[in-house]
Amino acid sequence: MSDTHPLLIIPHAASASGGCQQALQGLALPHLDRLLARLSPHPAASDSAEETSFSTPHERALARALGLPAEDGRTPWAAWRRHQQGTPADGQAWAFVTPCQWQVSTDHVTLRDPQQLGLDEDASRALLAIVAPWFAEDGITLHYDEPTRWLASGPLFADLATASLERVLLRDVRAWMPDAKQARTLHRLHSEMQMLLYTHAFNDERTARGLPVVNSFWVHGTGALPQPAPTLSAAPLMPTTLRDAALREDWRAWAEAWTALDAGPVADLLRQAEAGTPVQLTLCGERGARAFHTAPRSLAQRFQSLFRPQRLMDLRNQL
């Protein structure tokens, strides 16, 4: 696990999208500029990968901060959730299962945002009861967690790499499907659930009420917790407002969210740094993460911070 210094992780701090690049041109972030001028690069906590990686850069950064495995697609987020609920995972492999809708066309299989399905707890529990026996036949036990997310346990999830839900939201899922050989059971379950739910009364009722049908699921956050499970003294702060706007490609809302973050969490971290508290900041995009921390700086670094300060515009191509 990383040290206990205050850590702020900012997902989707920048994007290669033309809309984001345009929004950056007129974006004033005075507290972030001052904070970056005080901090030093932290290469050991930075990383980069392809945009098609199973895990996003901010998920990898958060995993490292929590002391969890950060291997691509193998951070046991579901087991960690179980642990945080106070229920020992006992070395079992867990996964999240998100009920969702796949929109199938001739050349795309797009996953709609599950939050737009209008699932409440009653509907989610009813759906879980319908599909649970099918999963049980393959040694997978489903447990209710939230309306758009269930927990699942079973040996299938022990070594299975899966893409985070965020990677596939509103995108073609085929680029992020788990390995066909390892996940043969899941691929079959996907087909079975689509056939089961296509004509099921559950969806007939939803259609009659003008609600989107549920025809599939997404598995993510797979694996077992390392033993002993990590202990946490201070959780990193990871606001999601930039992420939410970026996934919708609403760059005006993204810029507004950045202004609010700069005046809020970033300003708070700057005050701590100015008061002498060692702090950490990690800026993430879709490909990489760049980390900064309080550390002694060389004369050259101090000179650069005065005459060529680091700004988000300078970092955008690294994220």
Short mmCIF file of the C-alpha atoms (twelve columns), coordinates in Angstrom:
data_MODEL
# 
_entry.id   MODEL 
# 
loop_
_atom_site.group_PDB 
_atom_site.id 
_atom_site.type_symbol 
_atom_site.label_atom_id 
_atom_site.label_alt_id 
_atom_site.label_comp_id 
_atom_site.label_asym_id 
_atom_site.label_seq_id 
_atom_site.Cartn_x 
_atom_site.Cartn_y 
_atom_site.Cartn_z 
_atom_site.pdbx_PDB_model_num 
ATOM 1   C CA . MET A 1   0.000   0.000   0.000   1 
ATOM 2   C CA . SER A 2   1.124   3.567   -0.582  1 
ATOM 3   C CA . ASP A 3   2.010   5.777   2.366   1 
ATOM 4   C CA . THR A 4   -0.671  7.521   4.412   1 
ATOM 5   C CA . HIS A 5   -0.194  11.015  2.969   1 
ATOM 6   C CA . PRO A 6   -3.410  12.602  1.673   1 
ATOM 7   C CA . LEU A 7   -4.013  11.385  -1.889  1 
ATOM 8   C CA . LEU A 8   -6.343  12.899  -4.467  1 
ATOM 9   C CA . ILE A 9   -6.989  10.804  -7.596  1 
ATOM 10  C CA . ILE A 10  -8.743  12.654  -10.431 1 
ATOM 11  C CA . PRO A 11  -10.214 10.393  -13.161 1 
ATOM 12  C CA . HIS A 12  -10.652 11.752  -16.696 1 
ATOM 13  C CA . ALA A 13  -8.552  14.824  -15.971 1 
ATOM 14  C CA . ALA A 14  -7.994  15.128  -19.733 1 
ATOM 15  C CA . SER A 15  -8.909  13.336  -22.939 1 
ATOM 16  C CA . ALA A 16  -7.656  13.125  -26.493 1 
ATOM 17  C CA . SER A 17  -11.166 14.047  -27.674 1 
ATOM 18  C CA . GLY A 18  -11.333 17.178  -29.779 1 
ATOM 19  C CA . GLY A 19  -14.122 18.491  -27.576 1 
ATOM 20  C CA . CYS A 20  -11.972 18.089  -24.495 1 
ATOM 21  C CA . GLN A 21  -8.968  19.736  -26.143 1 
ATOM 22  C CA . GLN A 22  -11.163 22.716  -27.012 1 
ATOM 23  C CA . ALA A 23  -12.550 22.892  -23.462 1 
ATOM 24  C CA . LEU A 24  -9.004  22.886  -22.079 1 
ATOM 25  C CA . GLN A 25  -8.040  25.976  -24.078 1 
ATOM 26  C CA . GLY A 26  -10.117 28.341  -21.957 1 
ATOM 27  C CA . LEU A 27  -10.027 26.402  -18.679 1 
ATOM 28  C CA . ALA A 28  -8.581  28.315  -15.706 1 
ATOM 29  C CA . LEU A 29  -7.470  26.081  -12.809 1 
ATOM 30  C CA . PRO A 30  -5.455  28.368  -10.524 1 
ATOM 31  C CA . HIS A 31  -5.317  26.023  -7.523  1 
ATOM 32  C CA . LEU A 32  -4.180  23.084  -9.662  1 
ATOM 33  C CA . ASP A 33  -1.474  25.249  -11.263 1 
ATOM 34  C CA . ARG A 34  -0.178  26.290  -7.833  1 
ATOM 35  C CA . LEU A 35  -0.317  22.731  -6.528  1 
ATOM 36  C CA . LEU A 36  1.593   21.304  -9.490  1 
ATOM 37  C CA . ALA A 37  4.213   24.039  -9.030  1 
ATOM 38  C CA . ARG A 38  4.824   22.772  -5.468  1 
ATOM 39  C CA . LEU A 39  4.889   19.029  -6.163  1 
ATOM 40  C CA . SER A 40  7.431   16.754  -7.813  1 
ATOM 41  C CA . PRO A 41  6.711   14.032  -10.383 1 
ATOM 42  C CA . HIS A 42  6.294   10.583  -8.833  1 
ATOM 43  C CA . PRO A 43  7.273   8.144   -11.624 1 
ATOM 44  C CA . ALA A 44  6.824   5.046   -9.442  1 
ATOM 45  C CA . ALA A 45  3.106   5.845   -9.066  1 
ATOM 46  C CA . SER A 46  2.588   6.807   -12.722 1 
ATOM 47  C CA . ASP A 47  1.686   4.419   -15.517 1 
ATOM 48  C CA . SER A 48  0.418   4.122   -19.063 1 
ATOM 49  C CA . ALA A 49  -1.430  1.527   -21.115 1 
ATOM 50  C CA . GLU A 50  -3.651  1.228   -24.154 1 
ATOM 51  C CA . GLU A 51  -7.174  2.671   -24.178 1 
ATOM 52  C CA . THR A 52  -8.377  -0.900  -24.693 1 
ATOM 53  C CA . SER A 53  -6.859  -2.112  -21.407 1 
ATOM 54  C CA . PHE A 54  -9.365  -3.824  -19.114 1 
ATOM 55  C CA . SER A 55  -8.629  -1.489  -16.174 1 
ATOM 56  C CA . THR A 56  -8.736  2.296   -16.373 1 
ATOM 57  C CA . PRO A 57  -5.728  4.301   -15.160 1 
ATOM 58  C CA . HIS A 58  -7.624  5.660   -12.145 1 
ATOM 59  C CA . GLU A 59  -8.709  2.146   -11.153 1 
ATOM 60  C CA . ARG A 60  -5.090  1.001   -11.263 1 
ATOM 61  C CA . ALA A 61  -4.038  4.054   -9.220  1 
ATOM 62  C CA . LEU A 62  -6.756  3.404   -6.649  1 
ATOM 63  C CA . ALA A 63  -5.835  -0.289  -6.445  1 
ATOM 64  C CA . ARG A 64  -2.196  0.560   -5.716  1 
ATOM 65  C CA . ALA A 65  -3.240  3.074   -3.056  1 
ATOM 66  C CA . LEU A 66  -5.452  0.481   -1.348  1 
ATOM 67  C CA . GLY A 67  -2.831  -2.249  -1.476  1 
ATOM 68  C CA . LEU A 68  -4.831  -4.329  -3.963  1 
ATOM 69  C CA . PRO A 69  -3.473  -6.114  -7.060  1 
ATOM 70  C CA . ALA A 70  -3.295  -3.686  -9.978  1 
ATOM 71  C CA . GLU A 71  -2.760  -6.223  -12.773 1 
ATOM 72  C CA . ASP A 72  -4.916  -5.377  -15.773 1 
ATOM 73  C CA . GLY A 73  -8.460  -6.661  -15.292 1 
ATOM 74  C CA . ARG A 74  -7.592  -8.552  -12.109 1 
ATOM 75  C CA . THR A 75  -8.208  -6.131  -9.255  1 
ATOM 76  C CA . PRO A 76  -10.663 -7.929  -6.916  1 
ATOM 77  C CA . TRP A 77  -13.072 -5.021  -6.479  1 
ATOM 78  C CA . ALA A 78  -16.044 -7.269  -5.638  1 
ATOM 79  C CA . ALA A 79  -14.105 -9.131  -2.945  1 
ATOM 80  C CA . TRP A 80  -12.959 -5.753  -1.601  1 
ATOM 81  C CA . ARG A 81  -16.585 -4.602  -1.503  1 
ATOM 82  C CA . ARG A 82  -17.473 -7.746  0.438   1 
ATOM 83  C CA . HIS A 83  -14.605 -7.066  2.841   1 
ATOM 84  C CA . GLN A 84  -15.707 -3.450  3.323   1 
ATOM 85  C CA . GLN A 85  -19.183 -4.696  4.203   1 
ATOM 86  C CA . GLY A 86  -17.645 -6.558  7.121   1 
ATOM 87  C CA . THR A 87  -18.137 -10.007 5.610   1 
ATOM 88  C CA . PRO A 88  -14.917 -12.034 5.384   1 
ATOM 89  C CA . ALA A 89  -14.199 -13.088 1.820   1 
ATOM 90  C CA . ASP A 90  -12.380 -16.185 3.172   1 
ATOM 91  C CA . GLY A 91  -10.143 -16.363 0.133   1 
ATOM 92  C CA . GLN A 92  -13.071 -16.902 -2.225  1 
ATOM 93  C CA . ALA A 93  -13.132 -15.398 -5.688  1 
ATOM 94  C CA . TRP A 94  -15.864 -12.797 -6.216  1 
ATOM 95  C CA . ALA A 95  -17.150 -10.645 -9.066  1 
ATOM 96  C CA . PHE A 96  -19.626 -7.880  -9.727  1 
ATOM 97  C CA . VAL A 97  -22.479 -8.755  -12.070 1 
ATOM 98  C CA . THR A 98  -24.283 -5.749  -13.528 1 
ATOM 99  C CA . PRO A 99  -27.650 -6.346  -15.228 1 
ATOM 100 C CA . CYS A 100 -27.750 -4.259  -18.386 1 
ATOM 101 C CA . GLN A 101 -29.058 -3.823  -21.895 1 
ATOM 102 C CA . TRP A 102 -27.036 -4.631  -24.967 1 
ATOM 103 C CA . GLN A 103 -28.167 -2.859  -28.131 1 
ATOM 104 C CA . VAL A 104 -27.220 -5.145  -31.003 1 
ATOM 105 C CA . SER A 105 -26.771 -3.847  -34.562 1 
ATOM 106 C CA . THR A 106 -25.004 -5.272  -37.603 1 
ATOM 107 C CA . ASP A 107 -21.598 -3.969  -36.529 1 
ATOM 108 C CA . HIS A 108 -21.926 -2.973  -32.846 1 
ATOM 109 C CA . VAL A 109 -22.982 -4.423  -29.518 1 
ATOM 110 C CA . THR A 110 -23.403 -1.314  -27.365 1 
ATOM 111 C CA . LEU A 111 -23.855 -1.450  -23.601 1 
ATOM 112 C CA . ARG A 112 -26.366 1.142   -22.395 1 
ATOM 113 C CA . ASP A 113 -25.758 2.899   -19.094 1 
ATOM 114 C CA . PRO A 114 -27.362 0.637   -16.433 1 
ATOM 115 C CA . GLN A 115 -28.341 3.738   -14.467 1 
ATOM 116 C CA . GLN A 116 -30.768 4.567   -17.303 1 
ATOM 117 C CA . LEU A 117 -32.651 1.275   -16.940 1 
ATOM 118 C CA . GLY A 118 -34.823 2.500   -14.066 1 
ATOM 119 C CA . LEU A 119 -34.122 -0.570  -11.921 1 
ATOM 120 C CA . ASP A 120 -35.118 -0.171  -8.279  1 
ATOM 121 C CA . GLU A 121 -34.379 -2.658  -5.506  1 
ATOM 122 C CA . ASP A 122 -37.623 -4.608  -5.946  1 
ATOM 123 C CA . ALA A 123 -37.141 -4.994  -9.698  1 
ATOM 124 C CA . SER A 124 -33.480 -5.898  -9.289  1 
ATOM 125 C CA . ARG A 125 -34.230 -8.555  -6.680  1 
ATOM 126 C CA . ALA A 126 -37.001 -9.977  -8.872  1 
ATOM 127 C CA . LEU A 127 -34.615 -10.197 -11.828 1 
ATOM 128 C CA . LEU A 128 -31.922 -11.776 -9.666  1 
ATOM 129 C CA . ALA A 129 -34.387 -14.472 -8.583  1 
ATOM 130 C CA . ILE A 130 -35.133 -15.228 -12.256 1 
ATOM 131 C CA . VAL A 131 -31.519 -15.629 -13.390 1 
ATOM 132 C CA . ALA A 132 -29.854 -16.996 -10.226 1 
ATOM 133 C CA . PRO A 133 -30.740 -20.660 -10.905 1 
ATOM 134 C CA . TRP A 134 -29.060 -20.494 -14.318 1 
ATOM 135 C CA . PHE A 135 -25.854 -19.121 -12.771 1 
ATOM 136 C CA . ALA A 136 -26.045 -21.689 -9.949  1 
ATOM 137 C CA . GLU A 137 -25.850 -24.526 -12.483 1 
ATOM 138 C CA . ASP A 138 -22.324 -23.298 -13.256 1 
ATOM 139 C CA . GLY A 139 -21.271 -22.954 -9.612  1 
ATOM 140 C CA . ILE A 140 -21.936 -19.206 -9.429  1 
ATOM 141 C CA . THR A 141 -23.899 -17.842 -6.464  1 
ATOM 142 C CA . LEU A 142 -25.513 -14.420 -6.871  1 
ATOM 143 C CA . HIS A 143 -26.147 -11.994 -3.990  1 
ATOM 144 C CA . TYR A 144 -28.012 -8.686  -4.118  1 
ATOM 145 C CA . ASP A 145 -25.819 -5.623  -3.552  1 
ATOM 146 C CA . GLU A 146 -27.358 -2.616  -5.324  1 
ATOM 147 C CA . PRO A 147 -30.143 -2.187  -7.924  1 
ATOM 148 C CA . THR A 148 -27.661 -2.139  -10.809 1 
ATOM 149 C CA . ARG A 149 -24.997 -4.372  -9.266  1 
ATOM 150 C CA . TRP A 150 -24.968 -7.825  -7.742  1 
ATOM 151 C CA . LEU A 151 -22.175 -9.783  -6.094  1 
ATOM 152 C CA . ALA A 152 -21.224 -13.219 -7.378  1 
ATOM 153 C CA . SER A 153 -18.984 -15.899 -5.930  1 
ATOM 154 C CA . GLY A 154 -17.522 -18.920 -7.677  1 
ATOM 155 C CA . PRO A 155 -14.225 -20.506 -8.732  1 
ATOM 156 C CA . LEU A 156 -14.706 -19.190 -12.284 1 
ATOM 157 C CA . PHE A 157 -13.643 -15.732 -11.101 1 
ATOM 158 C CA . ALA A 158 -10.344 -16.739 -9.496  1 
ATOM 159 C CA . ASP A 159 -8.056  -16.017 -12.463 1 
ATOM 160 C CA . LEU A 160 -10.405 -14.378 -14.933 1 
ATOM 161 C CA . ALA A 161 -9.421  -10.947 -16.272 1 
ATOM 162 C CA . THR A 162 -12.458 -8.748  -16.938 1 
ATOM 163 C CA . ALA A 163 -12.948 -5.213  -18.186 1 
ATOM 164 C CA . SER A 164 -14.356 -2.618  -15.825 1 
ATOM 165 C CA . LEU A 165 -17.892 -1.458  -16.467 1 
ATOM 166 C CA . GLU A 166 -16.579 2.023   -17.178 1 
ATOM 167 C CA . ARG A 167 -14.545 0.750   -20.146 1 
ATOM 168 C CA . VAL A 168 -17.650 -0.571  -21.916 1 
ATOM 169 C CA . LEU A 169 -20.292 2.013   -21.046 1 
ATOM 170 C CA . LEU A 170 -21.908 3.304   -24.252 1 
ATOM 171 C CA . ARG A 171 -19.301 1.431   -26.312 1 
ATOM 172 C CA . ASP A 172 -19.005 -1.724  -28.383 1 
ATOM 173 C CA . VAL A 173 -18.434 -4.439  -25.781 1 
ATOM 174 C CA . ARG A 174 -16.686 -6.795  -28.200 1 
ATOM 175 C CA . ALA A 175 -13.313 -5.103  -27.697 1 
ATOM 176 C CA . TRP A 176 -13.454 -5.903  -23.977 1 
ATOM 177 C CA . MET A 177 -14.980 -9.367  -23.810 1 
ATOM 178 C CA . PRO A 178 -13.017 -11.728 -21.545 1 
ATOM 179 C CA . ASP A 179 -10.828 -14.413 -23.082 1 
ATOM 180 C CA . ALA A 180 -13.037 -16.864 -24.976 1 
ATOM 181 C CA . LYS A 181 -11.246 -19.975 -23.665 1 
ATOM 182 C CA . GLN A 182 -11.127 -18.869 -20.034 1 
ATOM 183 C CA . ALA A 183 -14.638 -17.430 -20.080 1 
ATOM 184 C CA . ARG A 184 -16.428 -20.082 -22.119 1 
ATOM 185 C CA . THR A 185 -19.003 -20.399 -19.313 1 
ATOM 186 C CA . LEU A 186 -19.704 -16.665 -19.288 1 
ATOM 187 C CA . HIS A 187 -20.093 -16.527 -23.050 1 
ATOM 188 C CA . ARG A 188 -22.636 -19.326 -22.881 1 
ATOM 189 C CA . LEU A 189 -24.454 -17.622 -19.998 1 
ATOM 190 C CA . HIS A 190 -24.661 -14.433 -22.041 1 
ATOM 191 C CA . SER A 191 -26.430 -16.336 -24.811 1 
ATOM 192 C CA . GLU A 192 -28.726 -18.141 -22.379 1 
ATOM 193 C CA . MET A 193 -29.709 -14.927 -20.574 1 
ATOM 194 C CA . GLN A 194 -30.513 -13.180 -23.844 1 
ATOM 195 C CA . MET A 195 -32.799 -16.054 -24.858 1 
ATOM 196 C CA . LEU A 196 -34.368 -16.306 -21.401 1 
ATOM 197 C CA . LEU A 197 -35.075 -12.591 -21.030 1 
ATOM 198 C CA . TYR A 198 -36.126 -11.929 -24.629 1 
ATOM 199 C CA . THR A 199 -39.668 -13.228 -24.074 1 
ATOM 200 C CA . HIS A 200 -39.824 -13.190 -20.280 1 
ATOM 201 C CA . ALA A 201 -42.786 -11.591 -18.508 1 
ATOM 202 C CA . PHE A 202 -40.311 -9.453  -16.540 1 
ATOM 203 C CA . ASN A 203 -39.423 -7.553  -19.711 1 
ATOM 204 C CA . ASP A 204 -42.959 -7.619  -21.072 1 
ATOM 205 C CA . GLU A 205 -44.056 -5.714  -17.989 1 
ATOM 206 C CA . ARG A 206 -41.187 -3.237  -18.347 1 
ATOM 207 C CA . THR A 207 -42.053 -2.619  -21.994 1 
ATOM 208 C CA . ALA A 208 -45.680 -1.999  -21.067 1 
ATOM 209 C CA . ARG A 209 -44.480 0.627   -18.576 1 
ATOM 210 C CA . GLY A 210 -42.177 2.301   -21.112 1 
ATOM 211 C CA . LEU A 211 -39.008 1.081   -19.416 1 
ATOM 212 C CA . PRO A 212 -35.942 -0.315  -21.232 1 
ATOM 213 C CA . VAL A 213 -35.651 -4.090  -21.307 1 
ATOM 214 C CA . VAL A 214 -32.816 -5.911  -19.516 1 
ATOM 215 C CA . ASN A 215 -31.261 -8.487  -21.820 1 
ATOM 216 C CA . SER A 216 -27.730 -9.147  -20.608 1 
ATOM 217 C CA . PHE A 217 -25.148 -8.611  -17.859 1 
ATOM 218 C CA . TRP A 218 -21.536 -7.499  -17.446 1 
ATOM 219 C CA . VAL A 219 -19.037 -9.220  -15.156 1 
ATOM 220 C CA . HIS A 220 -16.243 -7.108  -13.682 1 
ATOM 221 C CA . GLY A 221 -14.076 -6.648  -10.580 1 
ATOM 222 C CA . THR A 222 -13.086 -10.309 -10.445 1 
ATOM 223 C CA . GLY A 223 -10.678 -12.125 -8.131  1 
ATOM 224 C CA . ALA A 224 -9.894  -12.993 -4.545  1 
ATOM 225 C CA . LEU A 225 -8.428  -10.648 -1.947  1 
ATOM 226 C CA . PRO A 226 -4.791  -11.152 -1.011  1 
ATOM 227 C CA . GLN A 227 -4.428  -12.680 2.437   1 
ATOM 228 C CA . PRO A 228 -4.264  -11.062 4.862   1 
ATOM 229 C CA . ALA A 229 -6.606  -8.435  3.455   1 
ATOM 230 C CA . PRO A 230 -5.159  -4.910  3.231   1 
ATOM 231 C CA . THR A 231 -5.892  -2.512  6.064   1 
ATOM 232 C CA . LEU A 232 -6.593  1.123   5.324   1 
ATOM 233 C CA . SER A 233 -5.888  4.095   7.579   1 
ATOM 234 C CA . ALA A 234 -7.038  6.840   5.199   1 
ATOM 235 C CA . ALA A 235 -8.905  6.250   1.957   1 
ATOM 236 C CA . PRO A 236 -7.834  8.214   -1.123  1 
ATOM 237 C CA . LEU A 237 -10.314 10.779  -2.406  1 
ATOM 238 C CA . MET A 238 -11.497 10.053  -5.953  1 
ATOM 239 C CA . PRO A 239 -14.312 12.349  -7.183  1 
ATOM 240 C CA . THR A 240 -16.201 11.108  -10.248 1 
ATOM 241 C CA . THR A 241 -17.766 14.283  -11.642 1 
ATOM 242 C CA . LEU A 242 -15.238 14.603  -14.483 1 
ATOM 243 C CA . ARG A 243 -15.688 10.935  -15.356 1 
ATOM 244 C CA . ASP A 244 -19.466 11.221  -15.522 1 
ATOM 245 C CA . ALA A 245 -19.297 14.189  -17.906 1 
ATOM 246 C CA . ALA A 246 -16.508 12.697  -20.046 1 
ATOM 247 C CA . LEU A 247 -18.350 9.415   -20.591 1 
ATOM 248 C CA . ARG A 248 -21.294 11.434  -21.923 1 
ATOM 249 C CA . GLU A 249 -18.852 13.573  -23.950 1 
ATOM 250 C CA . ASP A 250 -20.465 16.649  -22.396 1 
ATOM 251 C CA . TRP A 251 -17.371 18.832  -22.404 1 
ATOM 252 C CA . ARG A 252 -19.151 21.937  -21.131 1 
ATOM 253 C CA . ALA A 253 -20.236 19.983  -18.038 1 
ATOM 254 C CA . TRP A 254 -16.706 18.540  -17.839 1 
ATOM 255 C CA . ALA A 255 -15.165 22.029  -17.755 1 
ATOM 256 C CA . GLU A 256 -17.681 23.122  -15.118 1 
ATOM 257 C CA . ALA A 257 -16.846 20.039  -13.056 1 
ATOM 258 C CA . TRP A 258 -13.127 20.861  -13.299 1 
ATOM 259 C CA . THR A 259 -13.777 24.410  -12.065 1 
ATOM 260 C CA . ALA A 260 -15.684 22.995  -9.072  1 
ATOM 261 C CA . LEU A 261 -12.934 20.455  -8.338  1 
ATOM 262 C CA . ASP A 262 -10.288 23.169  -8.509  1 
ATOM 263 C CA . ALA A 263 -12.182 25.280  -5.991  1 
ATOM 264 C CA . GLY A 264 -12.921 22.275  -3.759  1 
ATOM 265 C CA . PRO A 265 -10.718 19.171  -3.352  1 
ATOM 266 C CA . VAL A 266 -7.738  20.618  -5.246  1 
ATOM 267 C CA . ALA A 267 -7.799  23.823  -3.186  1 
ATOM 268 C CA . ASP A 268 -8.046  21.720  -0.008  1 
ATOM 269 C CA . LEU A 269 -5.003  19.673  -1.004  1 
ATOM 270 C CA . LEU A 270 -3.102  22.854  -1.853  1 
ATOM 271 C CA . ARG A 271 -3.840  24.283  1.603   1 
ATOM 272 C CA . GLN A 272 -2.492  21.115  3.205   1 
ATOM 273 C CA . ALA A 273 0.648   21.287  1.080   1 
ATOM 274 C CA . GLU A 274 1.188   24.950  1.937   1 
ATOM 275 C CA . ALA A 275 0.795   24.090  5.629   1 
ATOM 276 C CA . GLY A 276 3.655   21.593  5.340   1 
ATOM 277 C CA . THR A 277 1.685   18.349  5.053   1 
ATOM 278 C CA . PRO A 278 3.110   15.917  2.472   1 
ATOM 279 C CA . VAL A 279 0.418   15.285  -0.158  1 
ATOM 280 C CA . GLN A 280 -0.073  13.244  -3.326  1 
ATOM 281 C CA . LEU A 281 -1.984  13.997  -6.530  1 
ATOM 282 C CA . THR A 282 -2.684  11.617  -9.415  1 
ATOM 283 C CA . LEU A 283 -4.167  12.904  -12.685 1 
ATOM 284 C CA . CYS A 284 -5.662  10.203  -14.905 1 
ATOM 285 C CA . GLY A 285 -6.940  9.956   -18.453 1 
ATOM 286 C CA . GLU A 286 -8.067  6.954   -20.490 1 
ATOM 287 C CA . ARG A 287 -4.540  5.762   -21.254 1 
ATOM 288 C CA . GLY A 288 -2.289  6.836   -18.426 1 
ATOM 289 C CA . ALA A 289 -1.859  8.372   -14.997 1 
ATOM 290 C CA . ARG A 290 0.660   10.975  -13.885 1 
ATOM 291 C CA . ALA A 291 1.396   11.135  -10.174 1 
ATOM 292 C CA . PHE A 292 2.914   13.978  -8.130  1 
ATOM 293 C CA . HIS A 293 3.947   14.164  -4.505  1 
ATOM 294 C CA . THR A 294 5.688   16.294  -1.939  1 
ATOM 295 C CA . ALA A 295 9.407   15.567  -2.289  1 
ATOM 296 C CA . PRO A 296 12.693  17.456  -2.238  1 
ATOM 297 C CA . ARG A 297 13.339  19.113  -5.574  1 
ATOM 298 C CA . SER A 298 16.588  19.802  -7.347  1 
ATOM 299 C CA . LEU A 299 17.665  23.319  -8.249  1 
ATOM 300 C CA . ALA A 300 16.747  22.596  -11.886 1 
ATOM 301 C CA . GLN A 301 13.254  21.478  -10.873 1 
ATOM 302 C CA . ARG A 302 12.740  24.592  -8.767  1 
ATOM 303 C CA . PHE A 303 13.943  26.756  -11.638 1 
ATOM 304 C CA . GLN A 304 11.539  25.020  -14.041 1 
ATOM 305 C CA . SER A 305 8.581   25.489  -11.676 1 
ATOM 306 C CA . LEU A 306 9.279   29.215  -11.617 1 
ATOM 307 C CA . PHE A 307 9.840   29.831  -15.314 1 
ATOM 308 C CA . ARG A 308 8.027   26.910  -16.988 1 
ATOM 309 C CA . PRO A 309 5.419   25.674  -14.529 1 
ATOM 310 C CA . GLN A 310 3.668   22.359  -15.135 1 
ATOM 311 C CA . ARG A 311 0.034   22.779  -16.181 1 
ATOM 312 C CA . LEU A 312 -2.753  20.459  -17.181 1 
ATOM 313 C CA . MET A 313 -2.369  21.586  -20.811 1 
ATOM 314 C CA . ASP A 314 1.222   20.296  -20.737 1 
ATOM 315 C CA . LEU A 315 0.128   16.924  -19.366 1 
ATOM 316 C CA . ARG A 316 -2.902  16.279  -21.553 1 
ATOM 317 C CA . ASN A 317 -1.049  14.151  -24.119 1 
ATOM 318 C CA . GLN A 318 0.350   11.918  -21.364 1 
ATOM 319 C CA . LEU A 319 -3.104  11.014  -20.104 1 
# 
